[in-house]
XYZ file of C-alpha atoms in Angstrom:
473
model
C 69.328 -53.668 118.029
C 72.849 -54.312 119.481
C 74.712 -51.003 120.104
C 78.500 -51.234 120.529
C 79.333 -47.369 119.714
C 81.976 -46.396 122.486
C 80.824 -43.482 124.810
C 83.303 -40.575 125.180
C 83.789 -41.613 128.796
C 84.885 -45.130 127.922
C 87.411 -43.800 125.350
C 88.872 -41.596 128.104
C 88.976 -44.404 130.368
C 90.775 -46.705 127.778
C 93.360 -43.892 127.091
C 93.753 -43.490 130.749
C 94.483 -47.258 131.304
C 97.024 -46.775 128.506
C 98.806 -43.898 130.168
C 98.888 -45.970 133.503
C 100.489 -48.960 131.876
C 102.960 -46.616 130.318
C 104.336 -45.333 133.620
C 103.503 -48.369 135.843
C 106.457 -50.565 134.539
C 109.177 -47.694 135.179
C 107.776 -46.934 138.551
C 107.663 -50.738 139.624
C 111.247 -51.100 138.561
C 112.048 -48.063 140.641
C 110.247 -49.356 143.654
C 112.108 -52.867 143.315
C 115.321 -50.854 143.105
C 114.501 -48.671 146.045
C 115.271 -45.563 144.081
C 112.060 -43.910 143.086
C 113.714 -40.624 142.333
C 115.823 -42.106 139.670
C 112.840 -43.494 137.793
C 110.610 -40.385 138.090
C 111.901 -38.894 134.898
C 111.789 -42.048 132.590
C 108.245 -42.810 133.846
C 107.382 -39.363 133.010
C 108.962 -39.660 129.567
C 106.727 -42.866 128.963
C 103.781 -41.004 130.134
C 104.138 -38.027 127.976
C 105.341 -39.865 124.798
C 102.291 -42.178 125.036
C 99.911 -39.090 125.626
C 101.111 -36.981 122.866
C 101.889 -39.537 119.976
C 99.932 -42.741 121.312
C 96.669 -41.664 120.285
C 97.475 -40.078 116.951
C 95.501 -41.254 113.969
C 98.324 -42.069 111.867
C 99.680 -45.284 110.535
C 101.852 -47.406 112.972
C 105.012 -46.918 110.974
C 104.556 -43.168 111.207
C 103.803 -43.681 114.933
C 106.689 -45.732 115.908
C 108.960 -43.404 114.017
C 107.576 -40.318 115.582
C 107.996 -42.280 119.131
C 111.649 -42.988 118.200
C 112.345 -39.424 117.309
C 110.576 -37.985 120.303
C 112.386 -40.359 122.470
C 115.777 -39.466 120.964
C 114.793 -35.822 121.327
C 113.694 -36.113 125.017
C 116.999 -37.950 125.899
C 119.026 -35.468 124.059
C 117.529 -32.223 125.410
C 117.654 -33.763 128.847
C 121.282 -34.356 128.570
C 122.139 -31.061 127.251
C 119.827 -29.396 129.917
C 121.432 -31.386 132.678
C 124.953 -30.314 131.669
C 124.142 -26.534 130.669
C 121.874 -26.158 133.845
C 124.727 -24.879 135.846
C 125.223 -22.063 133.576
C 121.936 -20.192 133.540
C 122.883 -17.994 130.651
C 123.472 -20.937 128.445
C 119.831 -22.189 129.282
C 118.618 -18.753 127.720
C 120.723 -18.967 124.619
C 119.650 -22.498 123.822
C 115.928 -21.900 124.650
C 115.246 -19.599 121.624
C 116.670 -21.925 118.775
C 115.319 -25.007 120.314
C 111.825 -23.644 120.996
C 111.655 -22.075 117.495
C 112.665 -25.552 115.993
C 110.228 -27.596 118.244
C 107.253 -25.558 117.255
C 108.213 -24.848 113.558
C 108.377 -28.480 112.645
C 104.456 -28.429 113.482
C 104.304 -27.628 109.565
C 105.177 -31.271 108.816
C 101.919 -32.317 110.417
C 100.366 -33.780 113.530
C 103.014 -36.241 114.303
C 106.029 -33.572 113.999
C 103.674 -31.388 116.254
C 103.526 -33.930 118.983
C 107.039 -34.650 118.796
C 107.933 -30.860 119.134
C 105.735 -30.515 122.059
C 107.045 -33.532 124.251
C 110.638 -32.593 123.552
C 110.061 -29.011 124.448
C 108.533 -29.927 127.765
C 111.419 -32.019 128.702
C 113.736 -29.172 127.790
C 112.270 -26.997 130.371
C 112.068 -29.699 132.945
C 115.799 -30.389 132.320
C 116.642 -26.716 132.947
C 115.736 -27.296 136.629
C 117.785 -30.479 137.120
C 121.341 -29.434 136.521
C 124.002 -31.998 137.060
C 127.511 -33.317 135.719
C 128.276 -35.280 132.633
C 127.774 -38.585 134.190
C 124.266 -37.752 135.351
C 123.457 -36.605 131.903
C 124.628 -39.776 130.317
C 122.525 -41.842 133.011
C 119.491 -39.911 132.239
C 119.907 -40.235 128.458
C 119.891 -44.013 128.594
C 117.206 -44.134 131.137
C 114.778 -42.062 128.655
C 115.883 -44.141 125.973
C 114.759 -47.244 127.676
C 111.535 -45.578 128.682
C 110.917 -44.634 124.989
C 111.473 -48.022 123.800
C 109.034 -49.447 126.324
C 106.323 -47.230 125.157
C 106.964 -48.441 121.533
C 106.306 -52.028 122.282
C 102.426 -51.918 122.223
C 102.259 -50.036 118.793
C 104.886 -52.529 117.386
C 103.046 -55.558 118.551
C 99.832 -54.072 116.925
C 101.610 -53.333 113.687
C 102.969 -56.825 113.325
C 99.553 -58.285 114.381
C 97.169 -56.032 112.394
C 98.782 -53.216 110.364
C 95.560 -51.826 108.857
C 94.155 -51.341 112.051
C 94.484 -47.176 111.949
C 92.858 -47.516 108.651
C 89.819 -49.397 110.102
C 89.540 -46.964 112.840
C 89.663 -44.146 110.146
C 86.936 -45.844 108.099
C 84.827 -46.233 111.659
C 85.239 -42.716 112.174
C 84.097 -41.830 108.501
C 80.956 -43.969 108.925
C 80.070 -41.887 112.206
C 80.937 -38.597 110.515
C 78.879 -39.388 107.389
C 75.779 -40.354 109.573
C 76.198 -37.053 111.485
C 76.425 -35.115 108.219
C 73.272 -36.831 107.090
C 71.540 -35.932 110.372
C 72.398 -32.281 109.887
C 70.836 -32.418 106.240
C 67.762 -34.134 107.678
C 66.681 -31.265 109.730
C 64.984 -29.767 106.615
C 62.397 -27.873 108.721
C 65.463 -25.541 109.411
C 66.694 -25.287 105.808
C 64.575 -22.382 104.713
C 64.587 -20.146 107.725
C 67.864 -20.613 109.869
C 71.328 -19.683 108.711
C 72.591 -22.077 111.349
C 71.616 -24.995 109.231
C 73.752 -23.733 106.392
C 76.654 -23.453 108.831
C 76.290 -26.652 110.595
C 75.768 -28.404 107.318
C 78.979 -26.985 105.795
C 80.862 -27.755 108.870
C 79.634 -31.390 108.844
C 80.482 -31.594 105.110
C 83.951 -30.385 105.708
C 84.513 -32.509 108.647
C 83.595 -35.727 106.902
C 85.558 -34.909 103.849
C 88.742 -34.442 106.052
C 88.185 -37.663 107.737
C 87.704 -39.466 104.383
C 90.834 -37.974 102.991
C 92.712 -39.051 106.175
C 91.387 -42.633 105.751
C 92.696 -42.559 102.211
C 96.123 -41.185 103.108
C 96.321 -43.720 105.967
C 95.360 -46.546 103.534
C 98.001 -45.474 101.057
C 100.819 -45.384 103.710
C 100.040 -48.865 104.847
C 99.378 -50.361 101.507
C 102.691 -49.132 100.085
C 104.701 -50.292 102.968
C 102.930 -53.780 103.392
C 103.524 -55.715 100.289
C 102.027 -58.961 101.702
C 98.529 -57.611 102.610
C 97.346 -56.600 99.157
C 94.021 -58.504 99.370
C 92.989 -56.752 102.837
C 94.241 -53.522 101.429
C 91.968 -53.739 98.277
C 89.021 -54.592 100.508
C 89.725 -51.430 102.571
C 90.096 -49.181 99.768
C 86.818 -50.574 98.308
C 85.125 -49.523 101.377
C 86.805 -46.159 101.358
C 85.537 -45.591 97.659
C 82.027 -46.682 98.622
C 82.092 -44.229 101.467
C 83.198 -41.550 99.065
C 80.302 -42.447 96.722
C 77.948 -42.096 99.842
C 79.468 -38.791 100.719
C 78.903 -37.394 97.164
C 75.174 -38.500 97.424
C 74.644 -36.807 100.789
C 76.108 -33.381 99.309
C 73.739 -34.059 96.361
C 70.880 -34.329 98.823
C 71.955 -31.219 100.439
C 71.721 -29.268 97.179
C 68.241 -30.816 96.618
C 66.995 -29.559 100.009
C 68.602 -26.127 99.578
C 66.859 -25.757 95.980
C 63.520 -26.229 97.077
C 60.831 -23.580 97.785
C 58.982 -23.466 101.028
C 55.875 -25.142 99.940
C 57.620 -28.075 98.691
C 59.814 -28.272 101.686
C 56.962 -28.244 103.962
C 54.919 -30.959 102.142
C 57.916 -33.447 101.556
C 59.527 -32.848 105.170
C 57.735 -35.605 106.971
C 58.689 -38.499 104.280
C 62.111 -37.010 103.717
C 62.904 -36.964 107.277
C 61.589 -40.517 107.767
C 63.615 -41.583 104.944
C 66.828 -39.880 106.122
C 66.454 -41.358 109.725
C 66.066 -44.918 108.232
C 69.315 -44.271 106.268
C 71.030 -42.874 109.258
C 70.291 -45.885 111.348
C 71.475 -48.033 108.684
C 74.846 -46.069 108.314
C 75.523 -46.349 112.119
C 75.358 -50.065 111.897
C 78.269 -50.223 109.274
C 80.919 -49.095 111.834
C 79.598 -51.970 114.382
C 79.917 -54.443 111.646
C 83.706 -53.187 111.045
C 84.351 -53.405 114.738
C 82.984 -56.950 115.465
C 85.105 -59.969 115.046
C 82.396 -62.516 115.749
C 80.660 -63.741 112.504
C 77.265 -64.387 114.202
C 77.313 -61.038 115.723
C 78.278 -59.222 112.528
C 75.361 -61.220 110.461
C 72.928 -60.269 113.220
C 73.455 -56.514 112.671
C 73.687 -57.062 108.963
C 70.154 -58.758 108.856
C 68.868 -55.546 110.943
C 70.553 -53.175 108.334
C 69.139 -55.175 105.465
C 65.687 -54.800 107.125
C 66.134 -51.020 107.494
C 66.961 -50.855 103.651
C 63.859 -52.874 102.935
C 61.821 -50.306 104.860
C 63.760 -47.436 102.985
C 62.547 -48.996 99.554
C 58.903 -48.669 100.896
C 59.410 -44.936 102.019
C 61.073 -44.132 98.543
C 57.840 -45.673 96.832
C 55.749 -43.427 99.166
C 57.784 -40.534 98.029
C 57.367 -41.588 94.387
C 53.511 -41.703 94.890
C 53.632 -38.187 96.462
C 55.445 -36.822 93.424
C 53.037 -38.600 91.252
C 50.056 -36.983 93.091
C 51.683 -33.403 92.727
C 52.025 -34.178 88.906
C 48.375 -35.095 88.515
C 47.192 -32.112 90.596
C 49.416 -30.077 88.059
C 51.427 -28.585 91.015
C 54.689 -27.145 89.704
C 57.692 -29.358 90.871
C 61.305 -27.983 91.027
C 63.274 -29.927 88.533
C 65.982 -30.509 91.350
C 63.251 -32.529 93.312
C 63.407 -35.309 90.768
C 66.825 -35.983 91.749
C 65.779 -36.963 95.433
C 64.436 -40.585 94.570
C 67.838 -41.664 92.652
C 69.935 -40.113 95.539
C 68.244 -42.202 98.107
C 68.278 -45.369 95.985
C 71.914 -44.798 95.422
C 72.659 -44.418 99.188
C 70.664 -47.679 99.893
C 72.797 -49.567 96.967
C 76.090 -48.270 98.315
C 75.295 -49.448 102.052
C 74.024 -52.913 100.546
C 77.262 -53.472 98.605
C 79.273 -52.490 101.774
C 77.471 -55.000 103.903
C 78.100 -57.743 101.341
C 81.838 -56.974 101.413
C 81.831 -56.725 105.218
C 80.097 -60.271 105.625
C 82.081 -62.072 103.230
C 85.889 -61.860 104.296
C 87.030 -63.980 101.753
C 85.627 -62.075 98.917
C 88.228 -60.444 96.811
C 87.561 -57.072 95.084
C 89.835 -55.171 92.488
C 90.095 -51.485 92.678
C 92.124 -49.702 90.014
C 94.740 -48.079 92.175
C 95.264 -45.532 89.409
C 91.663 -44.131 89.852
C 92.091 -43.732 93.699
C 92.610 -40.001 94.260
C 95.368 -39.231 96.568
C 96.852 -35.890 97.958
C 100.118 -35.083 96.341
C 102.937 -35.572 98.555
C 105.365 -32.692 99.060
C 108.890 -33.354 100.453
C 109.426 -32.175 104.043
C 112.385 -30.177 102.946
C 110.118 -28.429 100.579
C 107.526 -27.838 103.097
C 110.132 -26.312 105.662
C 111.595 -24.235 102.949
C 108.291 -22.680 101.764
C 107.257 -21.753 105.259
C 110.545 -20.477 106.388
C 109.340 -16.783 105.992
C 107.645 -14.148 108.063
C 104.806 -14.510 105.353
C 103.913 -17.858 106.885
C 101.686 -18.039 109.906
C 103.548 -21.172 111.054
C 106.888 -19.619 111.293
C 105.589 -16.130 112.846
C 103.749 -18.250 115.653
C 106.910 -20.315 116.111
C 108.837 -17.155 116.373
C 106.549 -15.578 118.729
C 106.294 -18.496 120.944
C 110.232 -18.956 121.215
C 110.567 -15.181 122.090
C 107.998 -15.400 124.762
C 109.176 -18.630 126.383
C 112.856 -17.473 126.152
C 111.814 -14.058 128.015
C 109.972 -16.167 130.629
C 112.999 -18.200 131.148
C 115.154 -15.091 131.446
C 112.723 -13.522 134.109
C 112.590 -16.708 136.133
C 116.355 -16.915 136.179
C 117.042 -13.384 137.099
C 114.650 -13.386 139.766
C 115.673 -16.734 141.199
C 112.296 -18.195 141.134
C 112.086 -21.957 142.473
C 110.469 -24.066 139.661
C 110.440 -21.038 137.288
C 110.364 -23.306 134.321
C 106.689 -23.866 135.083
C 106.004 -20.176 133.561
C 107.691 -21.267 130.327
C 105.738 -24.488 130.237
C 102.299 -22.494 130.702
C 103.456 -20.246 127.956
C 104.018 -23.192 125.767
C 100.728 -24.730 126.214
C 98.531 -21.590 126.379
C 100.008 -19.383 123.416
C 98.213 -20.275 120.257
C 98.636 -18.715 116.636
C 95.226 -17.155 117.084
C 94.022 -14.787 119.811
C 90.883 -16.839 120.422
C 92.704 -20.002 120.839
C 95.009 -18.445 123.156
C 92.050 -17.207 125.478
C 90.564 -20.525 125.399
C 93.712 -22.406 126.356
C 94.146 -19.758 129.195
C 90.754 -20.330 130.646
C 91.327 -24.087 130.470
C 94.889 -23.875 132.297
C 93.290 -21.637 135.049
C 90.471 -24.040 135.520
C 92.791 -27.104 135.411
C 95.284 -25.454 137.889
C 92.500 -24.706 140.339
C 90.951 -28.144 139.999
C 94.503 -29.552 140.451
C 95.090 -27.720 143.563
C 91.666 -28.713 145.030
C 92.291 -32.453 144.544
C 96.096 -32.629 145.094
C 96.239 -30.676 148.352
C 94.391 -32.911 150.753
C 96.357 -35.996 149.403
C 99.518 -34.277 149.871
C 98.850 -33.255 153.285
C 97.286 -36.472 154.511
C 99.654 -38.943 152.777
C 103.506 -38.633 153.504
C 104.607 -42.012 152.048
C 106.121 -41.394 148.653
C 105.509 -44.912 147.489
C 101.777 -44.857 148.328
C 101.581 -41.244 146.476
C 103.035 -42.916 143.365
C 100.460 -45.680 143.362
C 97.909 -42.995 143.730
C 99.388 -41.164 140.678
C 99.104 -44.376 138.659
């Protein structure tokens, strides 16, 4: 079977290429102008905006809006830090309310969190680069241009395929659902290992979260793209079929949990084989969504349909086993009779999905009133409800703002060179919970040591700034 599931290393390489492209143009302009130092800040802005917001699983509209706000924020704080950097006491005064704001807006979601992080980074960088008003304005426009450059790629993709984020969320849903089913299929652990319960619950929660995200993304795009209703209807049909399969896997989990040890042991080989066939069939669905070539899609679809035929035979074998149990007057748990309909329903949902994916001209109609959506709360309401010490988000933002401000004050009083790195470390390490803080601290220490090991020989051997920039890219 043709496999096109991207490996983690491939995804990291892809995002690495994106980051390199984001900073390459500003640095190239700097090389041509003969003034690399002037372009370092815009290149860094392009890199960080792409890093924090470029890979978010949100609609292109929200991504572009987030990038625009982050660009204005970076340019604004850089100008403010440039002017106020000559008066260190002003930096301390500004740091607390700015950091409180940048971290508190995280209650609005992942996009707001990313905006707050990248703008906070640029605030700390700006505190080390004081200058006059003319320099502040120059940096403002350069950072603005860098942000506009980073927005070009998602803008082109939005115009070309506005539903791309929805398709990516659907692909992630298929993969998560397959993992959920794989977890359930380890039935030999169900009656004796608490780890099975935990892993199954986590897989169920993760799949439900990704499905909700896919539905939310679909609604955002569908409501803002009036000319793409046909494709929107097809995608929500896929999401609804995914939801139906998700419910069937939950029902399968309940069947497994409800069996006694004897039944579980006797049906384990047949159930595992049926589940494995379903898993393999499920894993092909995201491949069909990814592929553009019709013949490739049909080739994989034929293999999937062959798997469903095999599954039908395996279901028949299970039926025979149940019939044998009944004839031998063995007691069968009532829940066990639900197993056959569950497997058949899953096969039917996969078959209906393949039919739609193969026929791109086929139109479907989904009653939008029946599509469950998470109620939307205004961002003012969210901010107001969390502006209290009873809110974990508010207390975490207050704690982070206090500690980073204290770090800034210490670095200024002790006249530490590049002292803003202390505040940056606090920004990335300090988490709302103790466990998260420890994990980030370990990662930070390890990353610092690795960075020193890799960078030291390069810096000592290479003195040409232009060559160092090329290596950086």
